[in-house]
Tab-separated table of C-alpha atoms in Angstrom:
chain	number	residue	atom	x	y	z
A	1	MET	CA	63.384	10.063	18.283
A	2	SER	CA	65.397	8.467	20.677
A	3	CYS	CA	69.038	6.975	19.842
A	4	GLN	CA	68.769	4.410	22.289
A	5	ASP	CA	70.615	1.398	20.668
A	6	THR	CA	68.732	-2.006	21.205
A	7	PRO	CA	69.078	-4.964	19.095
A	8	ALA	CA	66.318	-5.797	16.640
A	9	ARG	CA	63.598	-8.291	17.723
A	10	GLN	CA	64.455	-11.696	16.063
A	11	HIS	CA	61.466	-12.754	14.342
A	12	SER	CA	60.837	-16.462	13.196
A	13	GLN	CA	61.672	-17.514	9.818
A	14	SER	CA	58.770	-17.976	7.232
A	15	THR	CA	58.365	-19.838	4.073
A	16	SER	CA	56.130	-19.222	1.065
A	17	PRO	CA	53.644	-21.864	0.306
A	18	THR	CA	54.620	-21.687	-3.191
A	19	SER	CA	58.107	-22.349	-2.343
A	20	THR	CA	59.835	-25.560	-0.937
A	21	ALA	CA	58.407	-25.693	2.606
A	22	VAL	CA	61.802	-25.859	4.351
A	23	GLN	CA	63.703	-23.677	6.668
A	24	GLY	CA	67.347	-23.259	6.722
A	25	GLU	CA	69.571	-24.610	9.279
A	26	PRO	CA	71.214	-21.757	11.648
A	27	PHE	CA	74.901	-21.480	11.760
A	28	LYS	CA	77.541	-19.204	13.268
A	29	GLU	CA	80.926	-18.592	11.410
A	30	ALA	CA	84.001	-16.260	12.547
A	31	ALA	CA	85.434	-13.808	9.987
A	32	ALA	CA	89.282	-13.796	9.805
A	33	ASP	CA	89.255	-10.858	12.461
A	34	GLY	CA	87.270	-13.242	14.896
A	35	PHE	CA	83.663	-11.226	14.466
A	36	VAL	CA	80.991	-14.090	14.667
A	37	LEU	CA	78.613	-13.869	11.681
A	38	GLY	CA	74.941	-15.388	11.563
A	39	GLY	CA	73.305	-17.095	8.883
A	40	PHE	CA	71.504	-20.104	7.396
A	41	THR	CA	72.048	-23.036	5.424
A	42	TRP	CA	69.849	-24.898	3.195
A	43	ARG	CA	71.806	-28.552	2.534
A	44	GLN	CA	70.415	-31.370	0.545
A	45	ALA	CA	70.567	-34.983	1.944
A	46	LEU	CA	73.192	-36.423	0.098
A	47	PRO	CA	76.695	-34.730	-0.965
A	48	ASP	CA	77.306	-34.178	-4.812
A	49	ILE	CA	80.267	-32.555	-6.131
A	50	GLN	CA	78.479	-31.794	-9.041
A	51	ARG	CA	75.840	-29.462	-7.324
A	52	PRO	CA	76.300	-26.069	-7.011
A	53	ALA	CA	76.196	-23.995	-3.831
A	54	VAL	CA	74.891	-20.521	-3.975
A	55	ILE	CA	75.763	-17.941	-1.438
A	56	ILE	CA	73.341	-14.997	-1.258
A	57	ASN	CA	74.653	-11.616	-0.474
A	58	ALA	CA	71.985	-9.009	0.922
A	59	ALA	CA	71.623	-5.226	0.071
A	60	THR	CA	72.660	-2.980	2.468
A	61	SER	CA	71.121	-3.007	5.882
A	62	VAL	CA	68.503	-5.597	4.588
A	63	ARG	CA	68.363	-8.926	6.711
A	64	CYS	CA	69.371	-12.146	5.336
A	65	ARG	CA	65.702	-13.415	6.086
A	66	HIS	CA	64.382	-11.292	3.422
A	67	TYR	CA	65.806	-13.730	1.024
A	68	SER	CA	64.572	-16.993	2.970
A	69	ARG	CA	61.844	-17.759	0.159
A	70	PHE	CA	64.130	-17.215	-2.643
A	71	ALA	CA	66.862	-19.577	-0.864
A	72	ALA	CA	64.231	-22.098	-0.487
A	73	TYR	CA	63.083	-21.886	-4.113
A	74	LEU	CA	66.640	-22.402	-5.215
A	75	PHE	CA	67.040	-25.478	-2.604
A	76	GLY	CA	63.973	-27.177	-4.071
A	77	ASN	CA	65.473	-26.690	-7.625
A	78	GLY	CA	68.635	-28.752	-6.295
A	79	PHE	CA	70.950	-25.848	-5.178
A	80	ASP	CA	72.446	-26.109	-1.713
A	81	VAL	CA	72.258	-22.355	-0.266
A	82	ILE	CA	73.639	-20.168	2.092
A	83	THR	CA	72.384	-16.915	3.464
A	84	TYR	CA	74.036	-14.683	6.050
A	85	ASP	CA	74.195	-11.290	7.723
A	86	TYR	CA	76.663	-8.907	7.572
A	87	ARG	CA	78.138	-7.756	10.755
A	88	GLY	CA	75.775	-5.361	12.550
A	89	ILE	CA	72.848	-6.640	10.882
A	90	GLY	CA	70.105	-9.255	11.961
A	91	GLU	CA	71.740	-12.222	12.773
A	92	SER	CA	75.054	-10.940	13.264
A	93	ARG	CA	74.261	-7.976	15.068
A	94	PRO	CA	76.224	-7.418	18.559
A	95	ASP	CA	74.484	-5.947	21.452
A	96	SER	CA	75.447	-2.609	20.575
A	97	LEU	CA	76.442	-0.592	17.308
A	98	LYS	CA	77.641	2.376	18.841
A	99	GLY	CA	81.545	2.014	18.350
A	100	LEU	CA	81.272	-1.158	15.785
A	101	GLN	CA	84.106	-0.695	13.357
A	102	ALA	CA	82.258	-2.073	10.226
A	103	SER	CA	82.381	-0.774	6.717
A	104	TRP	CA	81.330	-1.811	3.141
A	105	THR	CA	84.733	-3.349	2.688
A	106	ASP	CA	84.561	-5.205	5.803
A	107	TRP	CA	81.147	-6.715	4.711
A	108	GLY	CA	82.983	-8.038	1.624
A	109	ALA	CA	86.431	-8.522	2.252
A	110	LEU	CA	85.851	-9.996	5.857
A	111	ASP	CA	82.216	-11.076	5.894
A	112	PHE	CA	81.671	-12.301	2.257
A	113	GLU	CA	85.095	-14.045	2.292
A	114	ALA	CA	84.290	-15.905	5.152
A	115	MET	CA	81.167	-17.331	3.165
A	116	LEU	CA	83.384	-18.212	0.758
A	117	LYS	CA	85.513	-20.088	2.792
A	118	ARG	CA	82.702	-21.791	4.587
A	119	ALA	CA	81.142	-22.926	1.148
A	120	GLN	CA	84.514	-24.439	0.492
A	121	ARG	CA	84.501	-26.273	3.564
A	122	GLU	CA	80.928	-27.419	3.838
A	123	PHE	CA	80.455	-28.168	0.365
A	124	PRO	CA	84.148	-29.606	-0.548
A	125	GLY	CA	84.407	-29.733	-4.409
A	126	GLN	CA	81.322	-28.400	-5.273
A	127	PRO	CA	80.778	-25.387	-7.774
A	128	ILE	CA	80.236	-22.272	-5.776
A	129	ASP	CA	77.816	-19.518	-7.340
A	130	VAL	CA	76.572	-16.291	-5.718
A	131	VAL	CA	73.590	-14.267	-6.058
A	132	GLY	CA	73.939	-10.495	-4.918
A	133	HIS	CA	71.454	-7.691	-4.115
A	134	SER	CA	72.063	-4.136	-4.446
A	135	PHE	CA	75.307	-3.756	-2.529
A	136	GLY	CA	75.767	-7.523	-2.299
A	137	GLY	CA	76.655	-7.536	-5.954
A	138	CYS	CA	79.674	-5.387	-5.168
A	139	ALA	CA	80.414	-7.280	-2.121
A	140	ALA	CA	81.216	-10.343	-4.326
A	141	GLY	CA	83.955	-8.687	-5.846
A	142	LEU	CA	85.646	-7.874	-2.380
A	143	GLY	CA	86.391	-11.416	-1.202
A	144	GLU	CA	89.999	-12.218	-1.894
A	145	SER	CA	88.797	-15.988	-2.860
A	146	GLY	CA	86.418	-14.405	-5.626
A	147	GLN	CA	88.402	-16.783	-8.381
A	148	VAL	CA	86.260	-19.628	-6.890
A	149	ILE	CA	83.095	-18.338	-8.043
A	150	ARG	CA	81.655	-20.028	-10.874
A	151	ARG	CA	78.389	-18.210	-11.562
A	152	LEU	CA	77.311	-14.506	-10.418
A	153	VAL	CA	73.778	-13.015	-10.605
A	154	THR	CA	73.357	-9.569	-9.429
A	155	VAL	CA	70.049	-7.676	-8.980
A	156	GLY	CA	70.124	-3.619	-8.886
A	157	ALA	CA	73.610	-4.101	-8.018
A	158	GLN	CA	75.709	-0.603	-7.518
A	159	PHE	CA	77.307	1.249	-5.067
A	160	ALA	CA	75.319	4.359	-4.302
A	161	TYR	CA	76.753	7.011	-6.640
A	162	TRP	CA	74.440	9.780	-6.247
A	163	ARG	CA	74.770	11.089	-9.949
A	164	ASP	CA	73.589	7.453	-11.023
A	165	TYR	CA	70.260	7.736	-9.177
A	166	ALA	CA	67.234	8.124	-11.480
A	167	PRO	CA	67.019	11.820	-12.289
A	168	GLU	CA	63.485	12.244	-11.269
A	169	GLN	CA	64.158	11.079	-7.758
A	170	ARG	CA	67.973	12.098	-7.447
A	171	TRP	CA	67.633	15.135	-5.125
A	172	ARG	CA	65.039	13.554	-2.909
A	173	MET	CA	67.403	10.602	-2.611
A	174	PHE	CA	70.316	12.628	-2.021
A	175	GLY	CA	69.026	14.473	0.840
A	176	LYS	CA	67.748	11.188	2.423
A	177	TRP	CA	70.952	9.098	1.970
A	178	HIS	CA	73.764	11.527	1.823
A	179	LEU	CA	72.689	14.430	4.335
A	180	LEU	CA	70.203	13.089	6.524
A	181	MET	CA	71.474	9.673	6.906
A	182	PRO	CA	75.242	10.823	7.897
A	183	LEU	CA	73.513	13.702	10.177
A	184	MET	CA	71.508	11.053	12.070
A	185	THR	CA	74.487	8.788	12.490
A	186	ARG	CA	76.824	11.444	13.736
A	187	ILE	CA	74.150	12.476	16.408
A	188	CYS	CA	73.410	8.760	17.524
A	189	GLY	CA	77.054	6.966	16.798
A	190	TYR	CA	75.300	4.552	14.194
A	191	PHE	CA	72.286	4.978	11.953
A	192	PRO	CA	68.850	4.360	13.637
A	193	GLY	CA	67.120	3.029	10.463
A	194	LYS	CA	64.587	0.840	12.116
A	195	ARG	CA	63.226	3.464	13.870
A	196	LEU	CA	62.966	5.537	10.863
A	197	GLY	CA	61.586	2.705	9.135
A	198	TRP	CA	64.468	2.975	6.731
A	199	LEU	CA	65.920	-0.317	6.715
A	200	GLU	CA	67.699	-2.039	9.566
A	201	ASP	CA	70.213	0.031	11.878
A	202	THR	CA	73.510	0.423	10.306
A	203	PRO	CA	77.030	0.606	11.445
A	204	ALA	CA	78.589	4.166	11.045
A	205	GLY	CA	81.389	2.956	8.853
A	206	VAL	CA	78.860	1.575	6.333
A	207	VAL	CA	77.129	5.077	6.502
A	208	ARG	CA	80.251	6.909	5.716
A	209	ASP	CA	81.027	4.611	2.679
A	210	TRP	CA	77.408	4.882	1.279
A	211	SER	CA	77.088	8.797	1.838
A	212	THR	CA	80.568	9.537	0.320
A	213	PRO	CA	79.882	11.311	-2.961
A	214	THR	CA	82.329	9.797	-5.466
A	215	ALA	CA	81.940	7.975	-8.491
A	216	ARG	CA	85.107	5.118	-7.680
A	217	TYR	CA	84.808	2.518	-4.913
A	218	GLU	CA	88.495	2.857	-4.375
A	219	ARG	CA	87.878	6.485	-3.392
A	220	ARG	CA	85.107	5.676	-0.444
A	221	PRO	CA	86.734	5.778	3.040
A	222	SER	CA	87.057	1.738	3.267
A	223	GLY	CA	87.887	1.681	-0.515
A	224	ARG	CA	91.007	3.892	0.401
A	225	ALA	CA	92.067	1.891	3.141
A	226	LEU	CA	91.974	-1.314	1.268
A	227	MET	CA	94.134	0.204	-1.519
A	228	LYS	CA	96.505	1.585	0.852
A	229	LYS	CA	96.728	-1.936	2.590
A	230	ALA	CA	96.553	-4.395	-0.453
A	231	GLY	CA	97.722	-1.925	-3.471
A	232	SER	CA	94.438	-2.813	-5.432
A	233	LEU	CA	90.924	-3.985	-5.005
A	234	PRO	CA	90.030	-7.834	-5.600
A	235	PHE	CA	87.146	-7.288	-8.135
A	236	ALA	CA	89.757	-8.485	-11.009
A	237	ASN	CA	90.053	-12.018	-8.998
A	238	VAL	CA	86.026	-12.936	-10.166
A	239	ARG	CA	86.079	-14.396	-13.552
A	240	ALA	CA	82.704	-15.758	-13.082
A	241	GLN	CA	79.802	-15.740	-15.636
A	242	THR	CA	78.221	-12.738	-14.618
A	243	LEU	CA	74.484	-11.690	-15.051
A	244	ALA	CA	73.825	-8.235	-13.801
A	245	ILE	CA	69.629	-7.806	-13.745
A	246	SER	CA	68.294	-4.466	-13.631
A	247	ILE	CA	64.652	-3.133	-13.221
A	248	SER	CA	63.740	0.302	-15.157
A	249	ASP	CA	61.745	1.470	-12.411
A	250	ASP	CA	64.611	0.976	-9.702
A	251	PRO	CA	65.950	4.373	-8.969
A	252	TYR	CA	69.224	3.164	-7.839
A	253	GLY	CA	69.864	0.504	-10.362
A	254	THR	CA	69.852	2.841	-13.262
A	255	ILE	CA	71.761	1.464	-16.406
A	256	ALA	CA	74.621	4.009	-15.548
A	257	ALA	CA	74.702	2.756	-11.950
A	258	ILE	CA	74.801	-1.066	-13.133
A	259	GLU	CA	77.756	-0.394	-15.927
A	260	ARG	CA	79.457	1.639	-13.279
A	261	LEU	CA	79.807	-1.462	-10.874
A	262	LEU	CA	80.347	-4.104	-13.843
A	263	ALA	CA	83.279	-2.090	-14.949
A	264	CYS	CA	84.988	-3.165	-11.851
A	265	PHE	CA	84.622	-6.712	-12.621
A	266	SER	CA	87.470	-6.325	-15.388
A	267	ASN	CA	87.889	-10.171	-15.688
A	268	ALA	CA	84.492	-11.433	-15.753
A	269	PRO	CA	82.490	-12.262	-18.679
A	270	LYS	CA	79.104	-9.831	-18.291
A	271	THR	CA	75.712	-9.682	-19.546
A	272	HIS	CA	73.283	-6.851	-18.474
A	273	LEU	CA	69.491	-7.680	-18.769
A	274	ARG	CA	67.349	-4.732	-18.419
A	275	ILE	CA	63.702	-5.477	-17.304
A	276	GLU	CA	60.488	-3.152	-17.652
A	277	PRO	CA	57.603	-4.051	-15.278
A	278	GLN	CA	55.585	-4.339	-18.331
A	279	ASP	CA	57.772	-7.012	-19.545
A	280	ILE	CA	56.335	-9.209	-16.932
A	281	GLY	CA	52.731	-8.022	-16.902
A	282	GLU	CA	53.327	-5.535	-13.721
A	283	GLN	CA	53.192	-1.812	-12.962
A	284	GLN	CA	55.993	-1.431	-10.778
A	285	VAL	CA	58.665	-3.445	-9.158
A	286	GLY	CA	61.329	-1.220	-7.841
A	287	HIS	CA	64.882	-2.018	-6.110
A	288	PHE	CA	63.579	-4.609	-3.335
A	289	ALA	CA	60.720	-6.557	-4.760
A	290	PHE	CA	62.653	-9.005	-7.186
A	291	PHE	CA	63.107	-11.635	-3.909
A	292	ARG	CA	59.726	-11.596	-3.065
A	293	SER	CA	57.730	-14.622	-3.868
A	294	ALA	CA	55.219	-12.863	-5.753
A	295	TYR	CA	57.819	-12.886	-8.699
A	296	GLN	CA	58.822	-16.714	-8.375
A	297	ALA	CA	56.880	-17.400	-11.843
A	298	THR	CA	58.155	-14.578	-13.604
A	299	LEU	CA	61.856	-13.090	-12.062
A	300	TRP	CA	63.100	-15.840	-10.184
A	301	PRO	CA	63.449	-18.410	-13.426
A	302	ILE	CA	65.921	-15.786	-15.083
A	303	ALA	CA	68.439	-16.218	-11.957
A	304	LEU	CA	67.723	-20.169	-11.959
A	305	THR	CA	68.309	-20.590	-15.780
A	306	TRP	CA	71.647	-18.595	-15.325
A	307	LEU	CA	72.843	-20.391	-12.603
A	308	HIS	CA	72.164	-23.672	-14.152
A	309	THR	CA	73.458	-22.875	-17.533
A	310	GLY	CA	75.420	-19.494	-17.615
A	311	ALA	CA	72.788	-18.318	-20.311
A	312	LEU	CA	69.584	-16.519	-20.739
A	313	ALA	CA	66.718	-18.852	-22.096
A	314	PRO	CA	65.295	-17.386	-25.458
A	315	ASP	CA	61.931	-16.042	-23.897
A	316	THR	CA	63.500	-14.236	-21.103
A	317	PRO	CA	61.897	-11.012	-20.666
A	318	GLY	CA	63.557	-7.497	-21.214
A	319	ARG	CA	66.624	-6.710	-23.200
A	320	THR	CA	70.487	-7.050	-22.952
A	321	VAL	CA	72.162	-3.809	-22.707
A	322	PRO	CA	74.801	-3.434	-25.266
A	323	ARG	CA	78.662	-3.742	-23.851
A	324	SER	CA	80.456	-0.941	-24.634
């Protein structure tokens, strides 16, 4: 396999016939350090300070276009929506990933923070909500302006502590993500995930954070750097009504993994909803499928209702995990 560093081809954005047939408007936004990020905005025709604006945070090395149908669904249900790519991914990928200084903390403290500032500027006076998938839920706690978040929905959100992986897949996942991924990154200067069929190509600093086998985010390489600089992590700034959705056949999003991240949001009221695929008439869902349009009728309304009301509907599938 070649380590040649070439940007992934840009694909046209698509919409689902069962979602609002609308495409987001592309934008560019500079983070505080000057790095230019790319994304899309779904904007209602008329301003309304009562209407929430939702920022969607992607999973590690998943392009924001993966969430376009879900964004169109939220838009069709009355929200303004922002999707974006972290530095090094998709719309925010430079010509080369070799030498790109980008970490998980950069994705949260710089990139997500830039989206919080953009939402406040583009939708002044409107409530700001966040949907975070996988690491995107962690990123929601790394923005310095986290106190402006009204409601937060996370899906399979955790920061890849290997002992929290599902036991039956733990060692295979450890070998893939904590041995082979950093080895390939050391050889190539970035992780060539696209060529391997493992997500998008990924900056080396993100790989270091992901593959470091520690149970505390502040002990990941970029977490340590942020602690040294700021003295604390900004998770406590978030006071949003938080719903953490986990799926029982998600090997990353075990109860232990979800609860580990939720504990970081020390000042947020939290609800953890655990769903079995059978609860919605499915055999499997896994880590990535929640945002596919096949689940518009079964899973998407859970997030929609929480964003509208801050509560679960009485007929919500699954069970709530008791708070310790």
